[in-house]
Amino acid sequence: MKKDLRKAIIAGNWKMNKTPNETKELIAQMKPLVQTNGCEVLLCVPFVDLCPALKTAEGSNIKIGAENCHFEKSGAFTGEISADMLKEMGVEYVIIGHSERRQYFGETDETVNKRATAAINAGLKAIICVGETLTQREQGITSELISMQTKIALLGLSEEQLKNVVIAYEPVWAIGTGKTATAEEAEEVCAHIRNVVKGLYGEKAANALTIQYGGSMNAKNAAELLSKEDIDGGLIGGASLKAEDFSVIVKAAANG
Ligand code: 13P
């Protein structure tokens, strides 16, 4: 199976939740529950939680990521965080272009491309998010939109750089709504993303790319979603804030 060619990654996206002290508590709770060699386990946390998260996760299989980074190396960008700053802290991954950043903070396909490029050039791995709104799905333009988001996000990145990219398919209508895409709907779009990447970089690179699904993934529906050929992991919001639920999803990926 082609799925064996790539690593499964279960990543939490904590969004704007948990203070530094709460971070320490939750990661300490998770540590014994998510031990596995069967998949990568990652928690993407708010900037101020990175330090306590890295410290608490030390010696465990939990990797730590950020939720955003700026595209410039340094300079007069008040309130922003650069990829180099994250790298120096020991952060391994960064989420780029989450739909909430697109919706509330003016993120565009072009800035997603710039941020992903900056992250990879700094030695980070970029989890690039793509996904359609409900209106776009109803208009029947999901595949065109996903192709466009994917192609623009990857613009200028080499095949070598693609090894540090993960793509997360997150239908906007499924985020935080409790409305998950069916496993078939999610698989269809994830397979489409792989096809787009195949067109850009060839079959070998496309087969090696980890593609996650995100949007109301939880302890109940994870196993079915993760059983699909082109779904290599999950980007999990709400359920990543509960140690038990998150560990069930990790186990589903590890056994799948
Ligand atoms: P929920 O799992 O809360 O729907 O959030 C998904 C998400 O946005 C992960 O990045």
PDB file of C-alpha atoms and ligand atoms in Angstrom:
ATOM      1  CA  MET A   1       0.000   0.000   0.000  1.00  0.00           C
ATOM      2  CA  LYS A   2       1.222   3.503  -0.880  1.00  0.00           C
ATOM      3  CA  LYS A   3       0.190   4.642   2.613  1.00  0.00           C
ATOM      4  CA  ASP A   4       3.213   2.773   3.980  1.00  0.00           C
ATOM      5  CA  LEU A   5       5.484   5.137   2.055  1.00  0.00           C
ATOM      6  CA  ARG A   6       4.625   8.081   4.285  1.00  0.00           C
ATOM      7  CA  LYS A   7       4.535   8.917   7.936  1.00  0.00           C
ATOM      8  CA  ALA A   8       1.267   9.329   9.763  1.00  0.00           C
ATOM      9  CA  ILE A   9       1.122  12.508  11.823  1.00  0.00           C
ATOM     10  CA  ILE A  10      -1.473  13.272  14.468  1.00  0.00           C
ATOM     11  CA  ALA A  11      -1.233  16.940  15.304  1.00  0.00           C
ATOM     12  CA  GLY A  12      -3.167  18.991  17.788  1.00  0.00           C
ATOM     13  CA  ASN A  13      -3.921  22.609  17.002  1.00  0.00           C
ATOM     14  CA  TRP A  14      -4.662  24.243  20.299  1.00  0.00           C
ATOM     15  CA  LYS A  15      -5.627  27.579  18.687  1.00  0.00           C
ATOM     16  CA  MET A  16      -5.987  30.328  21.356  1.00  0.00           C
ATOM     17  CA  ASN A  17      -6.450  27.934  24.257  1.00  0.00           C
ATOM     18  CA  LYS A  18      -4.386  27.077  27.357  1.00  0.00           C
ATOM     19  CA  THR A  19      -2.146  29.308  29.419  1.00  0.00           C
ATOM     20  CA  PRO A  20       1.494  28.307  30.051  1.00  0.00           C
ATOM     21  CA  ASN A  21       0.565  26.567  33.306  1.00  0.00           C
ATOM     22  CA  GLU A  22      -2.368  24.767  31.722  1.00  0.00           C
ATOM     23  CA  THR A  23      -0.002  23.714  28.936  1.00  0.00           C
ATOM     24  CA  LYS A  24       2.340  22.024  31.394  1.00  0.00           C
ATOM     25  CA  GLU A  25      -0.567  20.206  33.001  1.00  0.00           C
ATOM     26  CA  LEU A  26      -2.134  18.955  29.790  1.00  0.00           C
ATOM     27  CA  ILE A  27       1.124  17.760  28.244  1.00  0.00           C
ATOM     28  CA  ALA A  28       2.083  15.980  31.465  1.00  0.00           C
ATOM     29  CA  GLN A  29      -1.292  14.210  31.298  1.00  0.00           C
ATOM     30  CA  MET A  30      -0.839  13.308  27.646  1.00  0.00           C
ATOM     31  CA  LYS A  31       2.726  12.018  27.836  1.00  0.00           C
ATOM     32  CA  PRO A  32       2.003   8.508  29.123  1.00  0.00           C
ATOM     33  CA  LEU A  33      -1.149   8.173  26.995  1.00  0.00           C
ATOM     34  CA  VAL A  34       0.280   8.910  23.557  1.00  0.00           C
ATOM     35  CA  GLN A  35       3.476   6.849  23.619  1.00  0.00           C
ATOM     36  CA  THR A  36       3.853   5.095  20.279  1.00  0.00           C
ATOM     37  CA  ASN A  37       6.194   4.442  17.390  1.00  0.00           C
ATOM     38  CA  GLY A  38       3.249   3.996  15.057  1.00  0.00           C
ATOM     39  CA  CYS A  39       2.794   7.647  14.200  1.00  0.00           C
ATOM     40  CA  GLU A  40       4.260  11.056  14.880  1.00  0.00           C
ATOM     41  CA  VAL A  41       2.557  12.992  17.664  1.00  0.00           C
ATOM     42  CA  LEU A  42       2.649  16.760  17.494  1.00  0.00           C
ATOM     43  CA  LEU A  43       1.106  19.594  19.483  1.00  0.00           C
ATOM     44  CA  CYS A  44       0.913  23.041  17.898  1.00  0.00           C
ATOM     45  CA  VAL A  45       0.440  25.589  20.655  1.00  0.00           C
ATOM     46  CA  PRO A  46       0.249  29.379  21.133  1.00  0.00           C
ATOM     47  CA  PHE A  47       3.605  31.212  21.011  1.00  0.00           C
ATOM     48  CA  VAL A  48       3.758  31.853  24.786  1.00  0.00           C
ATOM     49  CA  ASP A  49       3.142  28.152  25.465  1.00  0.00           C
ATOM     50  CA  LEU A  50       6.020  26.950  23.287  1.00  0.00           C
ATOM     51  CA  CYS A  51       8.646  27.169  26.007  1.00  0.00           C
ATOM     52  CA  PRO A  52       6.706  25.267  28.697  1.00  0.00           C
ATOM     53  CA  ALA A  53       5.481  22.807  26.060  1.00  0.00           C
ATOM     54  CA  LEU A  54       9.006  22.024  24.864  1.00  0.00           C
ATOM     55  CA  LYS A  55      10.210  21.596  28.437  1.00  0.00           C
ATOM     56  CA  THR A  56       7.332  19.375  29.529  1.00  0.00           C
ATOM     57  CA  ALA A  57       7.478  17.230  26.399  1.00  0.00           C
ATOM     58  CA  GLU A  58      11.225  16.658  26.758  1.00  0.00           C
ATOM     59  CA  GLY A  59      12.161  12.983  26.682  1.00  0.00           C
ATOM     60  CA  SER A  60       8.771  11.964  25.253  1.00  0.00           C
ATOM     61  CA  ASN A  61       7.592  11.286  21.697  1.00  0.00           C
ATOM     62  CA  ILE A  62       5.540  14.508  21.652  1.00  0.00           C
ATOM     63  CA  LYS A  63       6.867  17.072  19.204  1.00  0.00           C
ATOM     64  CA  ILE A  64       6.003  20.741  19.484  1.00  0.00           C
ATOM     65  CA  GLY A  65       4.918  23.107  16.755  1.00  0.00           C
ATOM     66  CA  ALA A  66       3.738  26.706  16.393  1.00  0.00           C
ATOM     67  CA  GLU A  67       0.485  27.918  14.858  1.00  0.00           C
ATOM     68  CA  ASN A  68       1.896  30.610  12.565  1.00  0.00           C
ATOM     69  CA  CYS A  69       5.069  32.492  11.674  1.00  0.00           C
ATOM     70  CA  HIS A  70       5.915  35.644   9.763  1.00  0.00           C
ATOM     71  CA  PHE A  71       7.467  35.536   6.309  1.00  0.00           C
ATOM     72  CA  GLU A  72      10.218  38.120   6.837  1.00  0.00           C
ATOM     73  CA  LYS A  73      13.462  37.096   8.540  1.00  0.00           C
ATOM     74  CA  SER A  74      13.419  40.041  10.956  1.00  0.00           C
ATOM     75  CA  GLY A  75      12.553  43.712  11.068  1.00  0.00           C
ATOM     76  CA  ALA A  76       9.875  46.226  11.948  1.00  0.00           C
ATOM     77  CA  PHE A  77       6.864  43.895  12.243  1.00  0.00           C
ATOM     78  CA  THR A  78       5.482  44.624  15.693  1.00  0.00           C
ATOM     79  CA  GLY A  79       3.904  41.626  17.347  1.00  0.00           C
ATOM     80  CA  GLU A  80       5.155  39.077  14.824  1.00  0.00           C
ATOM     81  CA  ILE A  81       7.335  35.984  15.282  1.00  0.00           C
ATOM     82  CA  SER A  82       9.899  34.811  12.725  1.00  0.00           C
ATOM     83  CA  ALA A  83      10.648  31.272  11.607  1.00  0.00           C
ATOM     84  CA  ASP A  84      14.248  31.610  12.861  1.00  0.00           C
ATOM     85  CA  MET A  85      12.962  32.443  16.348  1.00  0.00           C
ATOM     86  CA  LEU A  86      10.879  29.276  16.364  1.00  0.00           C
ATOM     87  CA  LYS A  87      13.698  27.136  15.019  1.00  0.00           C
ATOM     88  CA  GLU A  88      16.116  28.358  17.661  1.00  0.00           C
ATOM     89  CA  MET A  89      13.657  27.415  20.418  1.00  0.00           C
ATOM     90  CA  GLY A  90      13.546  23.806  19.225  1.00  0.00           C
ATOM     91  CA  VAL A  91      10.199  23.971  17.474  1.00  0.00           C
ATOM     92  CA  GLU A  92       9.935  21.477  14.616  1.00  0.00           C
ATOM     93  CA  TYR A  93       6.682  22.289  12.823  1.00  0.00           C
ATOM     94  CA  VAL A  94       4.567  25.329  12.089  1.00  0.00           C
ATOM     95  CA  ILE A  95       0.991  25.501  10.832  1.00  0.00           C
ATOM     96  CA  ILE A  96       0.652  27.838   7.861  1.00  0.00           C
ATOM     97  CA  GLY A  97      -2.512  29.313   6.372  1.00  0.00           C
ATOM     98  CA  HIS A  98      -5.090  27.897   8.748  1.00  0.00           C
ATOM     99  CA  SER A  99      -8.566  28.960   7.612  1.00  0.00           C
ATOM    100  CA  GLU A 100      -8.980  31.031  10.786  1.00  0.00           C
ATOM    101  CA  ARG A 101      -5.898  33.032   9.760  1.00  0.00           C
ATOM    102  CA  ARG A 102      -7.328  33.397   6.261  1.00  0.00           C
ATOM    103  CA  GLN A 103     -10.728  34.415   7.631  1.00  0.00           C
ATOM    104  CA  TYR A 104      -9.775  36.763  10.481  1.00  0.00           C
ATOM    105  CA  PHE A 105      -6.224  37.943   9.753  1.00  0.00           C
ATOM    106  CA  GLY A 106      -6.121  38.647   6.049  1.00  0.00           C
ATOM    107  CA  GLU A 107      -4.058  35.608   5.112  1.00  0.00           C
ATOM    108  CA  THR A 108      -4.059  34.982   1.351  1.00  0.00           C
ATOM    109  CA  ASP A 109      -2.712  32.214  -0.865  1.00  0.00           C
ATOM    110  CA  GLU A 110       0.259  34.484  -1.600  1.00  0.00           C
ATOM    111  CA  THR A 111       1.138  35.119   2.063  1.00  0.00           C
ATOM    112  CA  VAL A 112       0.675  31.403   2.746  1.00  0.00           C
ATOM    113  CA  ASN A 113       3.302  30.724   0.080  1.00  0.00           C
ATOM    114  CA  LYS A 114       5.639  33.336   1.570  1.00  0.00           C
ATOM    115  CA  ARG A 115       5.232  32.006   5.106  1.00  0.00           C
ATOM    116  CA  ALA A 116       5.692  28.373   4.047  1.00  0.00           C
ATOM    117  CA  THR A 117       8.843  29.300   2.119  1.00  0.00           C
ATOM    118  CA  ALA A 118      10.238  31.241   5.094  1.00  0.00           C
ATOM    119  CA  ALA A 119       9.469  28.369   7.472  1.00  0.00           C
ATOM    120  CA  ILE A 120      11.149  25.770   5.286  1.00  0.00           C
ATOM    121  CA  ASN A 121      14.166  27.985   4.622  1.00  0.00           C
ATOM    122  CA  ALA A 122      14.572  28.318   8.394  1.00  0.00           C
ATOM    123  CA  GLY A 123      14.632  24.527   8.760  1.00  0.00           C
ATOM    124  CA  LEU A 124      11.069  24.067   9.984  1.00  0.00           C
ATOM    125  CA  LYS A 125       8.423  21.741   8.598  1.00  0.00           C
ATOM    126  CA  ALA A 126       5.312  23.501   7.330  1.00  0.00           C
ATOM    127  CA  ILE A 127       1.790  22.151   7.739  1.00  0.00           C
ATOM    128  CA  ILE A 128      -0.020  24.023   4.984  1.00  0.00           C
ATOM    129  CA  CYS A 129      -3.799  24.205   5.367  1.00  0.00           C
ATOM    130  CA  VAL A 130      -6.217  24.234   2.449  1.00  0.00           C
ATOM    131  CA  GLY A 131      -9.984  23.923   2.389  1.00  0.00           C
ATOM    132  CA  GLU A 132     -13.220  25.186   0.915  1.00  0.00           C
ATOM    133  CA  THR A 133     -16.109  27.028   2.552  1.00  0.00           C
ATOM    134  CA  LEU A 134     -19.637  25.627   2.481  1.00  0.00           C
ATOM    135  CA  THR A 135     -20.632  28.111  -0.240  1.00  0.00           C
ATOM    136  CA  GLN A 136     -17.699  27.050  -2.386  1.00  0.00           C
ATOM    137  CA  ARG A 137     -18.602  23.377  -1.933  1.00  0.00           C
ATOM    138  CA  GLU A 138     -22.211  24.117  -2.872  1.00  0.00           C
ATOM    139  CA  GLN A 139     -21.040  26.023  -5.935  1.00  0.00           C
ATOM    140  CA  GLY A 140     -19.197  22.896  -7.053  1.00  0.00           C
ATOM    141  CA  ILE A 141     -15.782  24.543  -7.123  1.00  0.00           C
ATOM    142  CA  THR A 142     -14.086  22.521  -4.370  1.00  0.00           C
ATOM    143  CA  SER A 143     -11.548  20.795  -6.590  1.00  0.00           C
ATOM    144  CA  GLU A 144     -10.638  23.952  -8.531  1.00  0.00           C
ATOM    145  CA  LEU A 145     -10.239  25.898  -5.312  1.00  0.00           C
ATOM    146  CA  ILE A 146      -8.135  23.216  -3.627  1.00  0.00           C
ATOM    147  CA  SER A 147      -5.930  22.953  -6.740  1.00  0.00           C
ATOM    148  CA  MET A 148      -5.391  26.691  -6.695  1.00  0.00           C
ATOM    149  CA  GLN A 149      -4.656  26.898  -2.959  1.00  0.00           C
ATOM    150  CA  THR A 150      -2.236  23.974  -3.209  1.00  0.00           C
ATOM    151  CA  LYS A 151      -0.430  25.230  -6.302  1.00  0.00           C
ATOM    152  CA  ILE A 152       0.013  28.772  -4.992  1.00  0.00           C
ATOM    153  CA  ALA A 153       1.129  27.558  -1.548  1.00  0.00           C
ATOM    154  CA  LEU A 154       3.854  25.418  -3.117  1.00  0.00           C
ATOM    155  CA  LEU A 155       5.003  27.958  -5.696  1.00  0.00           C
ATOM    156  CA  GLY A 156       8.799  28.063  -5.943  1.00  0.00           C
ATOM    157  CA  LEU A 157       9.386  25.155  -3.542  1.00  0.00           C
ATOM    158  CA  SER A 158      11.722  22.437  -4.848  1.00  0.00           C
ATOM    159  CA  GLU A 159      11.118  18.687  -4.634  1.00  0.00           C
ATOM    160  CA  GLU A 160      13.706  18.612  -1.845  1.00  0.00           C
ATOM    161  CA  GLN A 161      11.826  21.327   0.057  1.00  0.00           C
ATOM    162  CA  LEU A 162       8.551  19.458  -0.419  1.00  0.00           C
ATOM    163  CA  LYS A 163       9.920  16.792   1.938  1.00  0.00           C
ATOM    164  CA  ASN A 164       9.379  19.347   4.708  1.00  0.00           C
ATOM    165  CA  VAL A 165       5.772  20.021   3.756  1.00  0.00           C
ATOM    166  CA  VAL A 166       2.622  18.443   5.122  1.00  0.00           C
ATOM    167  CA  ILE A 167      -0.716  19.435   3.635  1.00  0.00           C
ATOM    168  CA  ALA A 168      -3.794  19.530   5.827  1.00  0.00           C
ATOM    169  CA  TYR A 169      -7.188  19.415   4.147  1.00  0.00           C
ATOM    170  CA  GLU A 170      -9.573  21.280   6.416  1.00  0.00           C
ATOM    171  CA  PRO A 171     -13.012  21.975   4.969  1.00  0.00           C
ATOM    172  CA  VAL A 172     -13.962  25.272   6.604  1.00  0.00           C
ATOM    173  CA  TRP A 173     -17.540  24.097   7.182  1.00  0.00           C
ATOM    174  CA  ALA A 174     -16.288  21.188   9.287  1.00  0.00           C
ATOM    175  CA  ILE A 175     -14.056  23.186  11.637  1.00  0.00           C
ATOM    176  CA  GLY A 176     -15.395  23.493  15.156  1.00  0.00           C
ATOM    177  CA  THR A 177     -18.906  22.716  13.933  1.00  0.00           C
ATOM    178  CA  GLY A 178     -19.130  19.072  14.902  1.00  0.00           C
ATOM    179  CA  LYS A 179     -19.923  18.442  11.232  1.00  0.00           C
ATOM    180  CA  THR A 180     -17.196  16.125   9.961  1.00  0.00           C
ATOM    181  CA  ALA A 181     -16.711  15.453   6.280  1.00  0.00           C
ATOM    182  CA  THR A 182     -17.622  11.846   5.614  1.00  0.00           C
ATOM    183  CA  ALA A 183     -14.606   9.616   5.206  1.00  0.00           C
ATOM    184  CA  GLU A 184     -15.444   9.422   1.480  1.00  0.00           C
ATOM    185  CA  GLU A 185     -15.676  13.210   1.075  1.00  0.00           C
ATOM    186  CA  ALA A 186     -12.396  13.697   2.933  1.00  0.00           C
ATOM    187  CA  GLU A 187     -10.670  10.951   0.948  1.00  0.00           C
ATOM    188  CA  GLU A 188     -11.852  12.407  -2.350  1.00  0.00           C
ATOM    189  CA  VAL A 189     -10.254  15.787  -1.658  1.00  0.00           C
ATOM    190  CA  CYS A 190      -7.077  14.347  -0.104  1.00  0.00           C
ATOM    191  CA  ALA A 191      -6.615  12.134  -3.174  1.00  0.00           C
ATOM    192  CA  HIS A 192      -7.180  15.199  -5.332  1.00  0.00           C
ATOM    193  CA  ILE A 193      -4.460  17.107  -3.447  1.00  0.00           C
ATOM    194  CA  ARG A 194      -2.057  14.213  -4.005  1.00  0.00           C
ATOM    195  CA  ASN A 195      -2.912  14.289  -7.689  1.00  0.00           C
ATOM    196  CA  VAL A 196      -2.201  18.013  -7.893  1.00  0.00           C
ATOM    197  CA  VAL A 197       1.163  17.443  -6.180  1.00  0.00           C
ATOM    198  CA  LYS A 198       1.860  14.576  -8.576  1.00  0.00           C
ATOM    199  CA  GLY A 199       1.299  16.969 -11.481  1.00  0.00           C
ATOM    200  CA  LEU A 200       3.794  19.413  -9.975  1.00  0.00           C
ATOM    201  CA  TYR A 201       6.503  17.116  -8.596  1.00  0.00           C
ATOM    202  CA  GLY A 202       5.887  13.621  -9.977  1.00  0.00           C
ATOM    203  CA  GLU A 203       4.558  10.400  -8.524  1.00  0.00           C
ATOM    204  CA  LYS A 204       7.362   9.591  -6.089  1.00  0.00           C
ATOM    205  CA  ALA A 205       7.148  12.960  -4.346  1.00  0.00           C
ATOM    206  CA  ALA A 206       3.349  12.799  -4.256  1.00  0.00           C
ATOM    207  CA  ASN A 207       3.376   9.323  -2.734  1.00  0.00           C
ATOM    208  CA  ALA A 208       5.756  10.459  -0.022  1.00  0.00           C
ATOM    209  CA  LEU A 209       3.668  13.491   1.002  1.00  0.00           C
ATOM    210  CA  THR A 210       1.765  13.323   4.279  1.00  0.00           C
ATOM    211  CA  ILE A 211      -1.773  14.660   3.865  1.00  0.00           C
ATOM    212  CA  GLN A 212      -3.876  15.225   6.972  1.00  0.00           C
ATOM    213  CA  TYR A 213      -7.585  15.724   7.405  1.00  0.00           C
ATOM    214  CA  GLY A 214      -8.877  18.285   9.891  1.00  0.00           C
ATOM    215  CA  GLY A 215     -12.371  19.372  10.895  1.00  0.00           C
ATOM    216  CA  SER A 216     -14.242  17.915  13.859  1.00  0.00           C
ATOM    217  CA  MET A 217     -12.024  14.831  13.919  1.00  0.00           C
ATOM    218  CA  ASN A 218     -12.627  13.121  17.227  1.00  0.00           C
ATOM    219  CA  ALA A 219     -12.192   9.922  19.194  1.00  0.00           C
ATOM    220  CA  LYS A 220     -15.258   8.397  17.505  1.00  0.00           C
ATOM    221  CA  ASN A 221     -14.689   9.172  13.816  1.00  0.00           C
ATOM    222  CA  ALA A 222     -10.864   9.144  13.638  1.00  0.00           C
ATOM    223  CA  ALA A 223     -10.364   5.450  12.846  1.00  0.00           C
ATOM    224  CA  GLU A 224     -12.653   5.552   9.820  1.00  0.00           C
ATOM    225  CA  LEU A 225     -11.124   8.737   8.413  1.00  0.00           C
ATOM    226  CA  LEU A 226      -7.582   7.475   8.995  1.00  0.00           C
ATOM    227  CA  SER A 227      -8.322   4.147   7.287  1.00  0.00           C
ATOM    228  CA  LYS A 228      -8.590   5.923   3.941  1.00  0.00           C
ATOM    229  CA  GLU A 229      -5.722   5.525   1.493  1.00  0.00           C
ATOM    230  CA  ASP A 230      -4.882   9.209   1.118  1.00  0.00           C
ATOM    231  CA  ILE A 231      -5.533  10.394   4.685  1.00  0.00           C
ATOM    232  CA  ASP A 232      -2.237  10.085   6.539  1.00  0.00           C
ATOM    233  CA  GLY A 233      -3.094  11.832   9.739  1.00  0.00           C
ATOM    234  CA  GLY A 234      -5.177  14.460  11.413  1.00  0.00           C
ATOM    235  CA  LEU A 235      -5.017  18.094  12.433  1.00  0.00           C
ATOM    236  CA  ILE A 236      -7.202  18.215  15.481  1.00  0.00           C
ATOM    237  CA  GLY A 237      -8.662  21.234  17.251  1.00  0.00           C
ATOM    238  CA  GLY A 238     -11.186  20.646  20.036  1.00  0.00           C
ATOM    239  CA  ALA A 239     -10.321  16.996  20.687  1.00  0.00           C
ATOM    240  CA  SER A 240      -6.629  17.858  21.123  1.00  0.00           C
ATOM    241  CA  LEU A 241      -7.494  19.775  24.282  1.00  0.00           C
ATOM    242  CA  LYS A 242      -8.562  16.573  26.038  1.00  0.00           C
ATOM    243  CA  ALA A 243      -5.807  14.086  26.833  1.00  0.00           C
ATOM    244  CA  GLU A 244      -8.062  11.002  26.658  1.00  0.00           C
ATOM    245  CA  ASP A 245      -9.718  11.906  23.359  1.00  0.00           C
ATOM    246  CA  PHE A 246      -6.436  12.892  21.741  1.00  0.00           C
ATOM    247  CA  SER A 247      -4.833   9.626  22.812  1.00  0.00           C
ATOM    248  CA  VAL A 248      -7.655   7.619  21.218  1.00  0.00           C
ATOM    249  CA  ILE A 249      -6.976   9.396  17.906  1.00  0.00           C
ATOM    250  CA  VAL A 250      -3.224   8.742  18.237  1.00  0.00           C
ATOM    251  CA  LYS A 251      -3.942   5.059  18.840  1.00  0.00           C
ATOM    252  CA  ALA A 252      -6.247   4.912  15.810  1.00  0.00           C
ATOM    253  CA  ALA A 253      -3.422   6.276  13.636  1.00  0.00           C
ATOM    254  CA  ALA A 254      -0.801   4.029  15.191  1.00  0.00           C
ATOM    255  CA  ASN A 255      -2.900   0.912  14.616  1.00  0.00           C
ATOM    256  CA  GLY A 256      -4.230   1.934  11.213  1.00  0.00           C
TER     257      GLY A 256
HETATM  258  P1  13P B   1     -11.837  21.148  15.239  1.00  0.00           P
HETATM  259  O1  13P B   1     -11.182  19.780  15.383  1.00  0.00           O
HETATM  260  O2  13P B   1     -12.108  21.800  16.543  1.00  0.00           O
HETATM  261  O3  13P B   1     -12.986  21.116  14.294  1.00  0.00           O
HETATM  262  O4  13P B   1     -10.702  22.078  14.544  1.00  0.00           O
HETATM  263  C1  13P B   1     -10.064  21.625  13.423  1.00  0.00           C
HETATM  264  C2  13P B   1      -8.956  22.551  13.111  1.00  0.00           C
HETATM  265  O5  13P B   1      -9.187  23.686  12.748  1.00  0.00           O
HETATM  266  C3  13P B   1      -7.586  22.060  13.276  1.00  0.00           C
HETATM  267  O6  13P B   1      -6.660  22.931  12.721  1.00  0.00           O
END
